[in-house]
JSON list of C-alpha atoms in Angstrom, two decimals:
[
{"chain": "A", "resi": 1291, "resn": "UNK", "atom": "CA", "xyz": [125.77, 100.59, 72.45]},
{"chain": "A", "resi": 1292, "resn": "UNK", "atom": "CA", "xyz": [127.39, 97.02, 73.10]},
{"chain": "A", "resi": 1293, "resn": "UNK", "atom": "CA", "xyz": [123.72, 95.86, 73.51]},
{"chain": "A", "resi": 1294, "resn": "UNK", "atom": "CA", "xyz": [124.36, 92.93, 71.31]},
{"chain": "A", "resi": 1295, "resn": "UNK", "atom": "CA", "xyz": [127.40, 91.75, 73.42]},
{"chain": "A", "resi": 1296, "resn": "UNK", "atom": "CA", "xyz": [125.30, 91.96, 76.53]},
{"chain": "A", "resi": 1297, "resn": "UNK", "atom": "CA", "xyz": [122.48, 89.91, 75.03]},
{"chain": "A", "resi": 1298, "resn": "UNK", "atom": "CA", "xyz": [125.04, 87.35, 73.87]},
{"chain": "A", "resi": 1299, "resn": "UNK", "atom": "CA", "xyz": [126.76, 87.16, 77.09]},
{"chain": "A", "resi": 1300, "resn": "UNK", "atom": "CA", "xyz": [123.26, 86.44, 79.09]},
{"chain": "A", "resi": 1301, "resn": "UNK", "atom": "CA", "xyz": [122.23, 83.78, 76.33]},
{"chain": "A", "resi": 1302, "resn": "UNK", "atom": "CA", "xyz": [125.74, 82.04, 76.97]},
{"chain": "A", "resi": 1303, "resn": "UNK", "atom": "CA", "xyz": [125.06, 82.24, 80.65]},
{"chain": "A", "resi": 1304, "resn": "UNK", "atom": "CA", "xyz": [121.53, 81.15, 80.54]},
{"chain": "A", "resi": 1305, "resn": "UNK", "atom": "CA", "xyz": [122.83, 78.23, 78.33]},
{"chain": "A", "resi": 1306, "resn": "UNK", "atom": "CA", "xyz": [125.40, 77.31, 80.78]},
{"chain": "A", "resi": 1307, "resn": "UNK", "atom": "CA", "xyz": [122.89, 77.44, 83.65]},
{"chain": "A", "resi": 1308, "resn": "UNK", "atom": "CA", "xyz": [120.57, 75.41, 81.36]},
{"chain": "A", "resi": 1309, "resn": "UNK", "atom": "CA", "xyz": [123.18, 72.58, 81.07]}
]
């Protein structure tokens, strides 16, 4: 379902934005 990859990507973007 590629749902895990999406969640990982979102977390990565969120972390980058948080920085």
